[in-house]
Every structure is written in C-alpha cells, then in structure tokens.
Coordinates of C-alpha atoms and ligand atoms in Angstrom, one line a residue:
M1 CA -29.1 6.3 21.1
A2 CA -30.2 9.8 22.1
T3 CA -32.6 11.7 19.9
G4 CA -33.7 15.3 19.7
I5 CA -37.2 16.7 20.1
D6 CA -37.6 16.6 16.3
G7 CA -36.6 12.9 16.3
D8 CA -33.2 13.5 14.7
S9 CA -30.5 11.3 16.2
Y10 CA -27.4 12.8 17.8
A11 CA -25.3 10.2 16.1
G12 CA -22.0 11.7 15.0
Q13 CA -22.4 14.6 17.4
P14 CA -19.9 15.0 20.2
P15 CA -21.2 13.9 23.7
Y16 CA -21.7 17.3 25.3
G17 CA -22.3 15.8 28.7
P18 CA -21.5 17.2 32.1
M19 CA -17.9 18.0 33.0
S20 CA -16.1 14.9 34.1
A21 CA -16.2 14.3 37.9
P22 CA -12.5 15.2 38.6
L23 CA -13.1 18.6 37.1
Q24 CA -16.4 19.5 38.9
G25 CA -15.0 20.6 42.2
K26 CA -14.5 24.1 43.6
E27 CA -10.7 23.6 43.1
L28 CA -9.1 22.1 40.1
P29 CA -7.4 18.7 40.6
T30 CA -3.7 18.1 39.9
F31 CA -2.7 18.0 36.2
R32 CA 0.6 16.5 37.0
Y33 CA 1.6 12.8 37.5
A34 CA 5.2 11.9 38.2
L35 CA 5.4 8.9 35.9
G36 CA 9.2 8.9 35.7
A37 CA 9.5 8.8 39.5
A38 CA 7.1 5.9 39.9
P39 CA 8.7 2.5 40.4
N40 CA 9.5 0.6 37.2
I41 CA 7.6 -2.7 37.0
P42 CA 10.5 -5.1 36.1
R43 CA 9.9 -7.5 33.2
D44 CA 12.0 -10.2 31.5
G45 CA 14.1 -7.9 29.2
G46 CA 12.9 -4.5 30.3
W47 CA 10.4 -2.5 32.4
S48 CA 7.2 -0.5 32.0
K49 CA 4.9 1.7 34.1
E50 CA 1.7 3.6 33.3
A51 CA -0.4 6.6 34.0
T52 CA -4.2 6.0 33.7
V53 CA -7.3 7.3 35.5
V54 CA -6.4 4.8 38.3
N55 CA -3.4 6.9 39.4
F56 CA -4.1 10.1 37.5
P57 CA -7.8 10.7 37.8
V58 CA -8.1 13.8 35.5
S59 CA -6.7 11.9 32.5
E60 CA -10.0 10.4 31.4
K61 CA -9.4 10.7 27.6
L62 CA -5.8 9.6 27.3
A63 CA -3.4 7.3 29.1
G64 CA 0.3 6.7 28.8
V65 CA 3.0 4.0 29.4
L66 CA 6.7 4.5 29.7
M67 CA 8.6 1.4 28.5
Q68 CA 12.2 0.2 28.1
L69 CA 13.3 -2.8 26.1
E70 CA 16.8 -4.4 26.2
P71 CA 18.3 -5.5 22.8
G72 CA 16.3 -8.5 21.7
A73 CA 13.6 -8.1 24.3
L74 CA 10.1 -8.6 22.7
R75 CA 6.9 -7.0 23.7
E76 CA 4.8 -9.9 22.6
L77 CA 2.1 -10.0 19.9
H78 CA -0.9 -8.2 21.3
W79 CA -3.7 -5.8 20.7
H80 CA -5.8 -3.2 22.6
A81 CA -9.5 -3.6 22.5
N82 CA -10.4 -0.1 23.6
A83 CA -7.7 2.3 22.4
A84 CA -5.4 3.3 19.6
E85 CA -1.7 3.5 20.4
W86 CA 0.6 6.4 19.6
A87 CA 4.3 6.3 20.5
Y88 CA 7.4 8.5 20.5
I89 CA 10.9 6.9 20.6
I90 CA 12.9 8.8 23.3
R91 CA 16.1 6.8 22.7
G92 CA 17.4 3.6 21.1
R93 CA 16.0 1.5 18.3
C94 CA 13.3 -1.1 18.0
R95 CA 11.4 -3.1 15.4
V96 CA 7.6 -3.2 15.0
T97 CA 5.4 -5.8 13.3
T98 CA 1.7 -5.0 12.6
I99 CA -1.4 -6.7 11.2
D100 CA -4.6 -5.0 10.0
P101 CA -8.1 -6.4 9.2
Q102 CA -6.9 -6.9 5.5
D103 CA -4.2 -9.2 6.9
Q104 CA -1.6 -6.7 5.6
C105 CA 1.6 -6.7 7.6
E106 CA 4.2 -4.0 8.1
I107 CA 7.6 -4.7 9.6
V108 CA 9.6 -1.6 10.2
D109 CA 12.4 -0.2 12.3
F110 CA 12.1 2.8 14.6
S111 CA 14.8 5.1 16.1
E112 CA 14.9 8.2 18.2
G113 CA 12.4 10.8 17.2
D114 CA 10.1 8.4 15.3
V115 CA 6.4 8.1 16.0
W116 CA 4.1 5.1 15.5
Y117 CA 0.3 4.8 15.4
F118 CA -1.6 1.6 15.7
P119 CA -5.4 1.8 15.1
R120 CA -7.6 0.4 17.8
G121 CA -7.6 -3.4 17.8
H122 CA -4.8 -3.9 15.3
G123 CA -2.2 -6.5 16.3
H124 CA 1.4 -5.5 16.9
S125 CA 4.7 -6.4 18.5
I126 CA 7.8 -4.4 19.5
Q127 CA 11.4 -5.7 19.8
G128 CA 14.5 -3.9 21.0
L129 CA 17.3 -3.8 18.4
G130 CA 20.2 -2.3 20.4
P131 CA 22.8 -1.2 20.8
G132 CA 21.6 -0.2 24.3
P133 CA 18.1 -0.1 25.6
C134 CA 15.2 1.4 23.7
E135 CA 12.9 3.8 25.7
F136 CA 9.6 5.1 24.4
I137 CA 6.4 6.7 25.6
L138 CA 3.1 5.2 24.5
I139 CA 0.0 7.3 24.6
F140 CA -3.5 5.8 24.2
D141 CA -6.8 7.6 23.4
N142 CA -8.6 6.2 26.4
G143 CA -7.8 7.0 30.0
Y144 CA -9.4 3.8 31.1
F145 CA -6.9 1.8 29.1
S146 CA -4.4 -0.3 30.9
E147 CA -1.3 -1.7 29.4
F148 CA -1.7 -4.5 31.9
G149 CA -5.1 -5.4 30.5
T150 CA -4.2 -5.8 26.9
F151 CA -5.0 -8.8 24.7
S152 CA -1.8 -10.9 24.5
I153 CA -1.2 -13.8 22.2
T154 CA 0.2 -16.1 24.9
D155 CA -2.6 -15.3 27.3
W156 CA -5.1 -16.4 24.6
I157 CA -3.3 -19.4 23.2
G158 CA -2.6 -20.5 26.8
H159 CA -6.3 -20.6 27.5
V160 CA -7.4 -22.6 24.4
P161 CA -7.6 -26.5 24.8
A162 CA -4.8 -28.3 22.9
E163 CA -7.3 -30.2 20.7
V164 CA -8.8 -26.9 19.5
L165 CA -5.4 -25.5 18.8
A166 CA -4.6 -28.7 16.9
K167 CA -7.7 -28.3 14.7
N168 CA -7.2 -24.5 14.3
F169 CA -3.5 -24.7 13.2
K170 CA -3.6 -28.2 11.6
Q171 CA -1.0 -29.5 13.9
P172 CA -0.7 -32.4 16.3
A173 CA -2.0 -31.4 19.8
A174 CA 1.5 -32.2 21.2
T175 CA 2.9 -29.2 19.3
F176 CA 1.4 -27.0 21.9
A177 CA 2.6 -28.9 25.0
N178 CA 5.4 -26.4 25.9
F179 CA 3.5 -23.2 25.0
P180 CA 3.2 -20.8 27.9
K181 CA 0.1 -21.2 30.0
K182 CA -0.1 -17.6 31.0
E183 CA 0.7 -14.2 29.5
V184 CA 4.4 -13.6 28.7
Y185 CA 4.0 -9.8 28.1
L186 CA 7.8 -9.3 27.6
V187 CA 10.4 -11.9 26.8
K188 CA 14.1 -11.9 26.0
G189 CA 15.3 -13.2 22.7
P190 CA 18.0 -12.7 20.1
V191 CA 18.3 -9.4 18.3
P192 CA 16.7 -10.0 14.9
P193 CA 18.8 -9.6 11.7
P194 CA 18.6 -6.4 9.6
L195 CA 15.6 -6.1 7.4
P196 CA 16.3 -6.8 3.7
A197 CA 16.7 -3.6 1.7
D198 CA 14.9 -5.2 -1.2
P199 CA 12.2 -7.8 -0.2
A200 CA 11.9 -10.7 -2.6
P201 CA 9.4 -10.0 -5.4
G202 CA 5.9 -11.1 -4.5
S203 CA 6.8 -11.4 -0.8
L204 CA 5.1 -8.2 0.6
N205 CA 1.5 -7.7 1.6
A206 CA 2.1 -4.2 3.0
P207 CA -0.7 -1.8 4.0
P208 CA -1.0 1.4 1.9
E209 CA -0.5 3.6 4.9
T210 CA 2.7 3.2 6.9
H211 CA 2.6 3.1 10.7
R212 CA 5.9 5.1 11.0
Y213 CA 6.3 8.9 10.9
R214 CA 9.8 10.4 11.4
M215 CA 8.8 13.4 13.5
L216 CA 12.4 14.6 14.2
A217 CA 13.0 14.7 10.5
Q218 CA 10.1 17.1 10.0
K219 CA 11.2 20.7 9.5
P220 CA 9.9 22.4 12.7
Q221 CA 7.9 25.6 12.9
E222 CA 10.3 28.1 14.3
F223 CA 9.3 30.9 16.7
P224 CA 11.2 33.4 18.8
G225 CA 10.7 31.3 21.9
G226 CA 11.2 27.8 20.4
S227 CA 10.0 25.3 17.9
M228 CA 7.1 23.0 17.3
R229 CA 6.5 19.9 15.3
I230 CA 3.0 18.7 14.8
V231 CA 2.0 15.3 13.4
S232 CA -1.8 15.1 12.8
R233 CA -3.6 12.9 10.3
K234 CA -2.7 15.5 7.7
E235 CA 1.0 14.7 8.0
F236 CA 0.5 11.0 9.0
P237 CA -2.7 9.7 7.4
I238 CA -3.1 6.5 9.4
S239 CA -3.3 8.6 12.6
T240 CA -7.0 9.2 12.3
T241 CA -7.8 9.5 16.1
M242 CA -4.7 11.1 17.5
T243 CA -2.3 14.1 16.9
G244 CA 1.1 14.4 18.4
A245 CA 3.6 17.2 18.8
L246 CA 7.1 17.9 19.9
L247 CA 7.8 21.2 21.6
R248 CA 11.2 22.8 22.4
I249 CA 10.9 26.0 24.4
K250 CA 13.9 28.3 25.1
P251 CA 14.8 29.3 28.6
G252 CA 12.5 32.1 29.8
A253 CA 10.1 31.6 26.8
L254 CA 6.5 30.7 26.8
R255 CA 4.0 28.5 25.0
E256 CA 1.4 31.2 24.8
L257 CA -2.1 31.2 26.3
H258 CA -4.3 28.9 24.3
W259 CA -6.8 26.1 24.3
H260 CA -7.8 23.1 22.2
P261 CA -11.5 23.1 21.1
N262 CA -11.5 19.5 20.0
A263 CA -9.2 17.5 22.2
D264 CA -7.6 16.8 25.6
E265 CA -3.8 17.2 25.7
W266 CA -1.5 14.6 27.3
Q267 CA 2.1 15.7 27.9
Y268 CA 5.4 13.9 28.7
Y269 CA 8.3 16.1 29.8
I270 CA 11.6 14.9 28.4
K271 CA 14.1 17.7 29.3
G272 CA 14.2 20.9 31.2
R273 CA 12.0 22.6 33.9
A274 CA 8.5 23.9 33.2
R275 CA 5.6 25.6 34.9
M276 CA 2.1 25.0 33.4
T277 CA -1.0 26.9 34.5
V278 CA -4.4 25.5 33.6
F279 CA -7.5 27.7 33.6
G280 CA -10.8 25.8 34.3
S281 CA -13.5 28.5 34.5
G282 CA -15.4 29.6 37.6
G283 CA -12.3 31.5 38.9
R284 CA -10.3 28.2 38.9
A285 CA -6.7 28.1 37.8
R286 CA -3.9 25.8 38.9
T287 CA -0.2 26.2 38.5
E288 CA 2.2 23.3 38.8
E289 CA 5.9 22.6 38.0
Y290 CA 7.1 19.9 35.7
G291 CA 10.4 18.2 35.1
P292 CA 11.8 15.2 33.2
G293 CA 9.6 12.1 33.5
D294 CA 6.5 14.1 34.5
V295 CA 3.2 13.8 32.8
G296 CA 0.9 16.9 32.3
Y297 CA -2.7 17.1 31.2
A298 CA -4.9 19.9 29.8
P299 CA -8.6 18.9 29.4
Q300 CA -10.4 19.8 26.2
G301 CA -11.3 23.5 26.1
F302 CA -9.3 24.4 29.2
G303 CA -7.0 27.4 28.8
H304 CA -3.3 26.7 29.5
Y305 CA 0.2 28.0 29.0
I306 CA 3.7 26.6 29.6
E307 CA 6.7 28.5 30.8
N308 CA 10.3 27.4 30.6
I309 CA 11.5 28.2 34.2
G310 CA 14.9 26.4 33.8
D311 CA 18.3 27.4 32.4
D312 CA 18.1 24.9 29.6
E313 CA 15.9 24.1 26.7
L314 CA 12.5 22.5 27.6
E315 CA 11.5 19.6 25.6
L316 CA 8.1 17.8 25.8
V317 CA 6.1 15.5 23.6
L318 CA 2.3 15.9 23.5
A319 CA -0.6 13.8 22.2
F320 CA -4.2 14.8 21.6
N321 CA -7.2 12.5 21.2
D322 CA -8.2 13.8 17.8
G323 CA -6.6 13.3 14.4
E324 CA -7.1 17.0 13.6
Y325 CA -5.0 19.6 15.4
Q326 CA -7.0 22.6 16.6
S327 CA -5.9 25.4 18.9
I328 CA -7.1 29.0 19.6
S329 CA -4.7 31.5 21.2
A330 CA -5.5 34.5 23.4
T331 CA -3.2 36.7 21.2
A332 CA -5.1 35.7 18.0
W333 CA -8.4 36.4 19.7
F334 CA -7.3 39.8 20.9
A335 CA -6.1 40.6 17.4
A336 CA -9.3 39.5 15.9
N337 CA -11.4 42.0 17.8
P338 CA -11.6 45.8 17.5
P339 CA -9.7 47.8 20.1
E340 CA -12.9 49.5 21.1
L341 CA -14.5 46.2 22.0
L342 CA -11.5 45.2 24.0
A343 CA -11.6 48.7 25.7
T344 CA -15.2 48.0 26.8
N345 CA -14.4 44.4 27.7
F346 CA -11.5 45.3 30.0
G347 CA -12.5 48.8 31.0
V348 CA -9.3 50.4 29.8
P349 CA -8.6 52.9 26.9
A350 CA -8.6 51.5 23.4
S351 CA -5.0 52.7 23.0
T352 CA -3.9 50.1 25.5
F353 CA -4.1 47.5 22.7
A354 CA -2.1 49.5 20.0
G355 CA 1.1 47.5 20.4
F356 CA -0.5 44.0 21.0
P357 CA 0.6 41.3 18.5
K358 CA -1.4 41.2 15.3
G359 CA -2.0 37.5 15.4
E360 CA -1.1 34.2 17.0
T361 CA 2.4 34.0 18.5
P362 CA 2.7 30.4 19.5
M363 CA 6.0 30.8 21.4
P364 CA 7.0 34.3 22.4
D365 CA 10.5 34.8 23.9
Ligands
MN401 MN1 0.5 -2.0 22.3
MN402 MN1 -1.8 23.0 24.4

C-alpha cells in the first residue's frame, strides 16, 4: 500500500496514476466499437458477443456483452470474480435467480426496459421466458472482464472428483456420472412456469434489496432536446458500484458539452444515428459516428457531447463505473462565472455572454 511522506496511507483515495496507455498518444484512439456488427458467437439456445479491452482497447474500466436467449434457454448458474454486472433488457422477457453471501435468493422476472445489478461475485442465472427471444446488454465494471472467463457451475462441478461430490452433497458417487465434464454456458430447456403471486408462508429467504429496477417505468427528466433517465444507487440501492442511464435525443438535438469527474462512460446505441466528439486535452479531440449496435466510450474526466444526426429519435443506454452520478456541463460552468472573467478568458467583450444559458441545459434542441 502506498503511503505519503507523513506516513498516512492513501487507502480509500482514488488511484491518480498516469493516464492509461491507449490515451497517452498524440492522437486519441477510437472510442467506437461495432459490437452489433461483430459475428454472433452461437450457443445452444442463443448467442453472445463481447466488447472488452481485447477488441476495444480504450475501455479499460468497463466491458460489455450483447446476448440473446431463446425461450427456455438458460445462461447457467455462474459468477464473475472480478466485476459487478449491470444489464438493460432491450426486448423480450427473462427470469433471473441470484444468491448472495447471506444465502438469500431472489427469483424475479424481467422485461423490456428493466435493469439488473449483480454485485461482484454473487451467483446468478438468466433464462429466456418467451414469447420470442430476449435480448439484453450486459455491462461490467472492469474492462478486463470476459464473459468467456466466468466461473460456471458446470465447469467447476465437472472438475471435482465424483467421490468429493458424493461427500459434499451426501449422495452416491454414481449420481454425478452423467453431469457435464466441461462448461455448459448456455443450454436449452423448457420455459419455466409463472412465478407464484403469493409464495407459500415461510418459503422466502429474499434479500432486503432487490436486483431489479424498472428503468422505463421511471418518469424521465424532460428537456427541449430529449429525455434522460438515470439509475444510480440513489434510485437503486443495490447498485453501489455502477450507475446507468437511458437517453432519448430528438433529431437535431444535442447532449450538451459535459464531463464526468468520477467515472468512465460506456454506451450502447439502440436506435438512431449519432455523432460523438470526445475531447482529451493537449489539443486532442476525436469525432466519430455511431448507429444501432455500436458501443461508445468516454473516459473519466474527458469532455464529450453527442449530436443526433439522423431523422429519427436517438436512443442509447449508458453505464458508469460508479454508483454516484456526477457530471459537470460547460453551460453550467459558463453560468457560474462572472461575464468579466469570461471576457478576459476568451478575449471578447463581456456583453458576448449576456444571452448565454443561466445554468445546465442537459439536452438543448
Ligand atoms: Mn453474469
Ligand atoms: Mn456523458
């Protein structure tokens, strides 16, 4: 552990190290990864594909997976050793089971517009409910995460000798003869029956904090240029390490110039056409265009703005690697300073700023 000259430890302080390697060059790297256009990795009952530092080097703090499950298909019992998992349901329905360190279990159904959060290391499964496939975007608070390096129950049980399993589960060793010998990952099965409306008395050991947040049901913040829903740990207490958002931006409108002091931003574009510009200091700025299926990224503290350059509404889902939502906008900053200071700063008359907005305008039209 690092210590200061007075011997105080830096424990609990952010690691203010050097800028990450992909951001150190004279030119900024790409902040776009075409996840939707990448080949689906077919599985028994669905498919998945991921964006991590391996294929998207700038995304060191967050990674994502796009997954589709057919009705009945089960993403098997598993956990992630090095990341929490945040999800947004794009279409369809699925059922999730969870377990936490208190052995509390939640079994809950999700549909379009719902969000889940699984704390790092907590066990979970996901099963498609139909009708039709369920598609969702998973976002993890570690860019070095890989969905293909998770801890799956079949992988583990398949590598435990039968006599140990016999002792562990108090069963004859033969019980395990037909268990898989390697990871199943995704497997087809019957669609499970509806959950009981009223569980039998004494049958629940549910955690105090639910894993589900109905983001589409949240009343959005409305602006001239669109709407924004934010789900941080304030709205969704279990989500201690991540914040999510759903943005809808009207044609021609803008998500204004801003930055996030406390977190990187990982974006998944669902609908419409966008142009994002990221400012990275040292005269560096990079503009790229985004469409459905694309992933975008804005590193912590890097200024950025998003324009809707299409004829239709732009919709994108975001996640940040901090449970608290923080942003600072250029309009708020201008408004917070005297016109005389701005006049000196920009070398123009103070009257220039008379008509500027008096505060933050998250989505001007
Ligand atoms: Mn998972
Ligand atoms: Mn942002």
